[in-house]
Tab-separated table of N, CA and C in Angstrom:
chain	number	residue	atom	x	y	z
A	817	MET	N	24.030	-115.230	41.478
A	817	MET	CA	23.333	-116.042	40.514
A	817	MET	C	24.307	-116.442	39.414
A	818	SER	N	24.297	-117.695	39.006
A	818	SER	CA	25.144	-118.192	37.926
A	818	SER	C	24.555	-117.803	36.591
A	819	PRO	N	25.437	-117.518	35.632
A	819	PRO	CA	24.923	-117.244	34.298
A	819	PRO	C	24.365	-118.521	33.685
A	820	SER	N	23.390	-118.380	32.812
A	820	SER	CA	22.815	-119.539	32.139
A	820	SER	C	23.794	-120.079	31.116
A	821	PRO	N	23.890	-121.403	31.006
A	821	PRO	CA	24.769	-121.967	29.988
A	821	PRO	C	24.326	-121.539	28.594
A	822	VAL	N	25.279	-121.269	27.732
A	822	VAL	CA	24.978	-120.882	26.363
A	822	VAL	C	25.729	-121.797	25.411
A	823	VAL	N	25.327	-121.758	24.171
A	823	VAL	CA	25.979	-122.540	23.136
A	823	VAL	C	27.295	-121.857	22.779
A	824	ARG	N	28.285	-122.648	22.432
A	824	ARG	CA	29.578	-122.118	22.000
A	824	ARG	C	29.344	-121.140	20.865
A	825	THR	N	30.032	-120.023	20.891
A	825	THR	CA	29.770	-118.965	19.932
A	825	THR	C	31.067	-118.369	19.406
A	826	ASP	N	30.952	-117.358	18.567
A	826	ASP	CA	32.127	-116.706	17.998
A	826	ASP	C	32.675	-115.652	18.956
A	827	ALA	N	33.763	-114.997	18.549
A	827	ALA	CA	34.421	-114.015	19.411
A	827	ALA	C	33.479	-112.882	19.809
A	828	ALA	N	32.625	-112.432	18.895
A	828	ALA	CA	31.703	-111.337	19.212
A	828	ALA	C	30.695	-111.760	20.280
A	829	GLY	N	30.175	-112.967	20.173
A	829	GLY	CA	29.235	-113.463	21.176
A	829	GLY	C	29.895	-113.655	22.527
A	830	ILE	N	31.121	-114.172	22.512
A	830	ILE	CA	31.865	-114.343	23.760
A	830	ILE	C	32.151	-112.979	24.372
A	831	ALA	N	32.514	-112.005	23.541
A	831	ALA	CA	32.801	-110.654	24.043
A	831	ALA	C	31.571	-110.048	24.704
A	832	ASP	N	30.404	-110.223	24.106
A	832	ASP	CA	29.169	-109.702	24.711
A	832	ASP	C	28.937	-110.327	26.082
A	833	TRP	N	29.109	-111.630	26.161
A	833	TRP	CA	28.917	-112.327	27.434
A	833	TRP	C	29.936	-111.845	28.459
A	834	LEU	N	31.226	-111.783	28.049
A	834	LEU	CA	32.285	-111.326	28.959
A	834	LEU	C	32.015	-109.915	29.462
A	835	HIS	N	31.599	-109.047	28.565
A	835	HIS	CA	31.343	-107.656	28.947
A	835	HIS	C	30.305	-107.597	30.073
A	836	GLY	N	29.249	-108.357	29.935
A	836	GLY	CA	28.218	-108.384	30.971
A	836	GLY	C	28.714	-108.950	32.289
A	837	ARG	N	29.488	-110.026	32.224
A	837	ARG	CA	30.011	-110.632	33.453
A	837	ARG	C	31.000	-109.702	34.142
A	838	ILE	N	31.862	-109.055	33.373
A	838	ILE	CA	32.851	-108.158	33.961
A	838	ILE	C	32.164	-106.946	34.568
A	839	ALA	N	31.138	-106.444	33.925
A	839	ALA	CA	30.375	-105.333	34.498
A	839	ALA	C	29.793	-105.747	35.847
A	840	ALA	N	29.270	-106.964	35.927
A	840	ALA	CA	28.701	-107.446	37.189
A	840	ALA	C	29.779	-107.591	38.262
A	841	PHE	N	30.925	-108.194	37.907
A	841	PHE	CA	32.017	-108.352	38.876
A	841	PHE	C	32.499	-107.006	39.398
A	842	ALA	N	32.664	-106.054	38.480
A	842	ALA	CA	33.237	-104.752	38.838
A	842	ALA	C	32.181	-103.780	39.349
A	843	ASP	N	30.914	-104.211	39.365
A	843	ASP	CA	29.803	-103.366	39.797
A	843	ASP	C	29.767	-102.071	38.984
A	844	LEU	N	29.850	-102.234	37.666
A	844	LEU	CA	29.837	-101.109	36.738
A	844	LEU	C	28.660	-101.245	35.780
A	845	ALA	N	28.197	-100.119	35.281
A	845	ALA	CA	27.202	-100.154	34.213
A	845	ALA	C	27.894	-100.679	32.956
A	846	PRO	N	27.257	-101.579	32.217
A	846	PRO	CA	27.903	-102.130	31.027
A	846	PRO	C	28.354	-101.076	30.017
A	847	ASP	N	27.652	-99.961	29.959
A	847	ASP	CA	28.042	-98.925	28.998
A	847	ASP	C	29.107	-97.973	29.538
A	848	SER	N	29.654	-98.264	30.720
A	848	SER	CA	30.652	-97.371	31.321
A	848	SER	C	32.089	-97.727	30.941
A	849	PHE	N	32.277	-98.812	30.175
A	849	PHE	CA	33.617	-99.183	29.728
A	849	PHE	C	33.523	-99.884	28.377
A	850	THR	N	34.630	-99.880	27.662
A	850	THR	CA	34.674	-100.503	26.338
A	850	THR	C	35.340	-101.875	26.419
A	851	ASP	N	35.276	-102.602	25.337
A	851	ASP	CA	35.911	-103.916	25.277
A	851	ASP	C	37.430	-103.823	25.199
A	852	GLU	N	37.963	-102.604	25.117
A	852	GLU	CA	39.409	-102.402	25.104
A	852	GLU	C	39.950	-102.020	26.484
A	853	ALA	N	39.064	-101.828	27.467
A	853	ALA	CA	39.507	-101.484	28.827
A	853	ALA	C	40.248	-102.674	29.428
A	854	ARG	N	41.344	-102.387	30.106
A	854	ARG	CA	42.130	-103.454	30.748
A	854	ARG	C	41.411	-103.913	32.020
A	855	PHE	N	41.415	-105.215	32.246
A	855	PHE	CA	40.750	-105.763	33.429
A	855	PHE	C	41.274	-105.130	34.713
A	856	THR	N	42.577	-104.914	34.793
A	856	THR	CA	43.147	-104.314	36.006
A	856	THR	C	42.627	-102.901	36.216
A	857	ASP	N	42.373	-102.172	35.135
A	857	ASP	CA	41.824	-100.818	35.258
A	857	ASP	C	40.376	-100.840	35.740
A	858	LEU	N	39.724	-101.983	35.596
A	858	LEU	CA	38.339	-102.142	36.041
A	858	LEU	C	38.256	-102.716	37.451
A	859	GLY	N	39.417	-102.865	38.096
A	859	GLY	CA	39.443	-103.350	39.470
A	859	GLY	C	39.505	-104.858	39.611
A	860	PHE	N	39.817	-105.565	38.526
A	860	PHE	CA	39.881	-107.024	38.584
A	860	PHE	C	41.016	-107.480	39.479
A	861	THR	N	40.755	-108.540	40.235
A	861	THR	CA	41.758	-109.152	41.104
A	861	THR	C	41.911	-110.616	40.706
A	862	SER	N	42.861	-111.286	41.326
A	862	SER	CA	43.059	-112.706	41.030
A	862	SER	C	41.831	-113.526	41.430
A	863	VAL	N	41.128	-113.103	42.457
A	863	VAL	CA	39.910	-113.816	42.869
A	863	VAL	C	38.856	-113.709	41.775
A	864	TYR	N	38.634	-112.494	41.257
A	864	TYR	CA	37.680	-112.323	40.158
A	864	TYR	C	38.095	-113.165	38.958
A	865	ALA	N	39.402	-113.196	38.677
A	865	ALA	CA	39.901	-113.956	37.528
A	865	ALA	C	39.563	-115.438	37.672
A	866	LEU	N	39.761	-115.993	38.856
A	866	LEU	CA	39.446	-117.410	39.085
A	866	LEU	C	37.959	-117.688	38.918
A	867	VAL	N	37.143	-116.815	39.469
A	867	VAL	CA	35.694	-116.996	39.357
A	867	VAL	C	35.260	-116.892	37.897
A	868	LEU	N	35.794	-115.893	37.196
A	868	LEU	CA	35.439	-115.719	35.789
A	868	LEU	C	35.858	-116.935	34.965
A	869	CYS	N	37.034	-117.467	35.219
A	869	CYS	CA	37.482	-118.661	34.490
A	869	CYS	C	36.520	-119.823	34.713
A	870	GLY	N	36.074	-120.000	35.945
A	870	GLY	CA	35.103	-121.054	36.233
A	870	GLY	C	33.798	-120.847	35.488
A	871	GLU	N	33.342	-119.607	35.420
A	871	GLU	CA	32.099	-119.318	34.699
A	871	GLU	C	32.265	-119.531	33.199
A	872	ILE	N	33.423	-119.170	32.666
A	872	ILE	CA	33.692	-119.406	31.242
A	872	ILE	C	33.637	-120.903	30.961
A	873	GLU	N	34.291	-121.693	31.811
A	873	GLU	CA	34.293	-123.148	31.629
A	873	GLU	C	32.882	-123.711	31.681
A	874	ASP	N	32.094	-123.269	32.660
A	874	ASP	CA	30.726	-123.767	32.802
A	874	ASP	C	29.834	-123.339	31.641
A	875	THR	N	30.013	-122.122	31.183
A	875	THR	CA	29.138	-121.567	30.153
A	875	THR	C	29.477	-122.062	28.758
A	876	PHE	N	30.767	-122.101	28.445
A	876	PHE	CA	31.178	-122.431	27.082
A	876	PHE	C	31.754	-123.836	26.930
A	877	GLY	N	31.939	-124.540	28.051
A	877	GLY	CA	32.434	-125.906	27.983
A	877	GLY	C	33.870	-126.028	27.515
A	878	ILE	N	34.684	-125.036	27.856
A	878	ILE	CA	36.098	-125.076	27.484
A	878	ILE	C	36.948	-124.887	28.729
A	879	GLU	N	38.136	-125.506	28.736
A	879	GLU	CA	39.048	-125.333	29.866
A	879	GLU	C	39.817	-124.033	29.700
A	880	VAL	N	39.878	-123.271	30.792
A	880	VAL	CA	40.545	-121.973	30.768
A	880	VAL	C	41.529	-121.906	31.923
A	881	GLU	N	42.761	-121.591	31.614
A	881	GLU	CA	43.766	-121.376	32.653
A	881	GLU	C	43.597	-119.957	33.194
A	882	PRO	N	43.665	-119.771	34.510
A	882	PRO	CA	43.483	-118.438	35.092
A	882	PRO	C	44.435	-117.379	34.537
A	883	ASN	N	45.620	-117.784	34.114
A	883	ASN	CA	46.558	-116.792	33.583
A	883	ASN	C	46.081	-116.188	32.266
A	884	MET	N	45.092	-116.795	31.614
A	884	MET	CA	44.572	-116.212	30.369
A	884	MET	C	44.016	-114.819	30.598
A	885	ILE	N	43.455	-114.577	31.780
A	885	ILE	CA	42.896	-113.260	32.086
A	885	ILE	C	43.988	-112.202	32.021
A	886	TRP	N	45.179	-112.553	32.442
A	886	TRP	CA	46.284	-111.579	32.454
A	886	TRP	C	47.027	-111.580	31.122
A	887	ASP	N	47.054	-112.725	30.428
A	887	ASP	CA	47.712	-112.797	29.121
A	887	ASP	C	46.912	-112.065	28.042
A	888	TYR	N	45.607	-112.047	28.192
A	888	TYR	CA	44.694	-111.374	27.258
A	888	TYR	C	43.857	-110.406	28.092
A	889	PRO	N	44.408	-109.235	28.429
A	889	PRO	CA	43.868	-108.383	29.494
A	889	PRO	C	42.697	-107.474	29.139
A	890	THR	N	42.040	-107.707	28.006
A	890	THR	CA	40.847	-106.934	27.673
A	890	THR	C	39.761	-107.899	27.205
A	891	VAL	N	38.533	-107.433	27.215
A	891	VAL	CA	37.426	-108.263	26.729
A	891	VAL	C	37.696	-108.698	25.293
A	892	ARG	N	38.086	-107.759	24.456
A	892	ARG	CA	38.305	-108.076	23.038
A	892	ARG	C	39.392	-109.142	22.865
A	893	GLU	N	40.525	-108.979	23.556
A	893	GLU	CA	41.629	-109.930	23.426
A	893	GLU	C	41.263	-111.302	23.987
A	894	LEU	N	40.621	-111.315	25.151
A	894	LEU	CA	40.258	-112.590	25.765
A	894	LEU	C	39.212	-113.320	24.926
A	895	ALA	N	38.222	-112.592	24.422
A	895	ALA	CA	37.186	-113.219	23.597
A	895	ALA	C	37.787	-113.841	22.342
A	896	ALA	N	38.714	-113.146	21.708
A	896	ALA	CA	39.355	-113.682	20.504
A	896	ALA	C	40.133	-114.957	20.831
A	897	ALA	N	40.853	-114.946	21.949
A	897	ALA	CA	41.625	-116.128	22.351
A	897	ALA	C	40.700	-117.296	22.687
A	898	LEU	N	39.622	-117.029	23.398
A	898	LEU	CA	38.686	-118.092	23.770
A	898	LEU	C	38.004	-118.692	22.543
A	899	ALA	N	37.694	-117.862	21.564
A	899	ALA	CA	37.025	-118.347	20.352
A	899	ALA	C	37.919	-119.303	19.566
A	900	GLU	N	39.221	-119.204	19.758
A	900	GLU	CA	40.167	-120.068	19.049
A	900	GLU	C	40.405	-121.403	19.755
A	901	LEU	N	39.978	-121.522	21.008
A	901	LEU	CA	40.205	-122.764	21.750
A	901	LEU	C	39.319	-123.879	21.205
A	902	PRO	N	39.843	-125.105	21.245
A	902	PRO	CA	39.041	-126.244	20.756
A	902	PRO	C	37.894	-126.568	21.695
């Protein structure tokens, strides 16, 4: 199921959304990891990264390069970077 489109939001709102999506991708309970956990430690692969980038673009209406997942390897870091994009 695709996530519902949401209005562009601040870093905290993006982090909440990312946390939920990453929990779903990794098949983890949302409370089983923090926003400082590295995506690779959660089992993220390049396939997950591509899918997540597509969902970010669809949900927030911003273009995301797949390498952002690796350049900003935690929910907190990625959310902050995404919030700064035009």
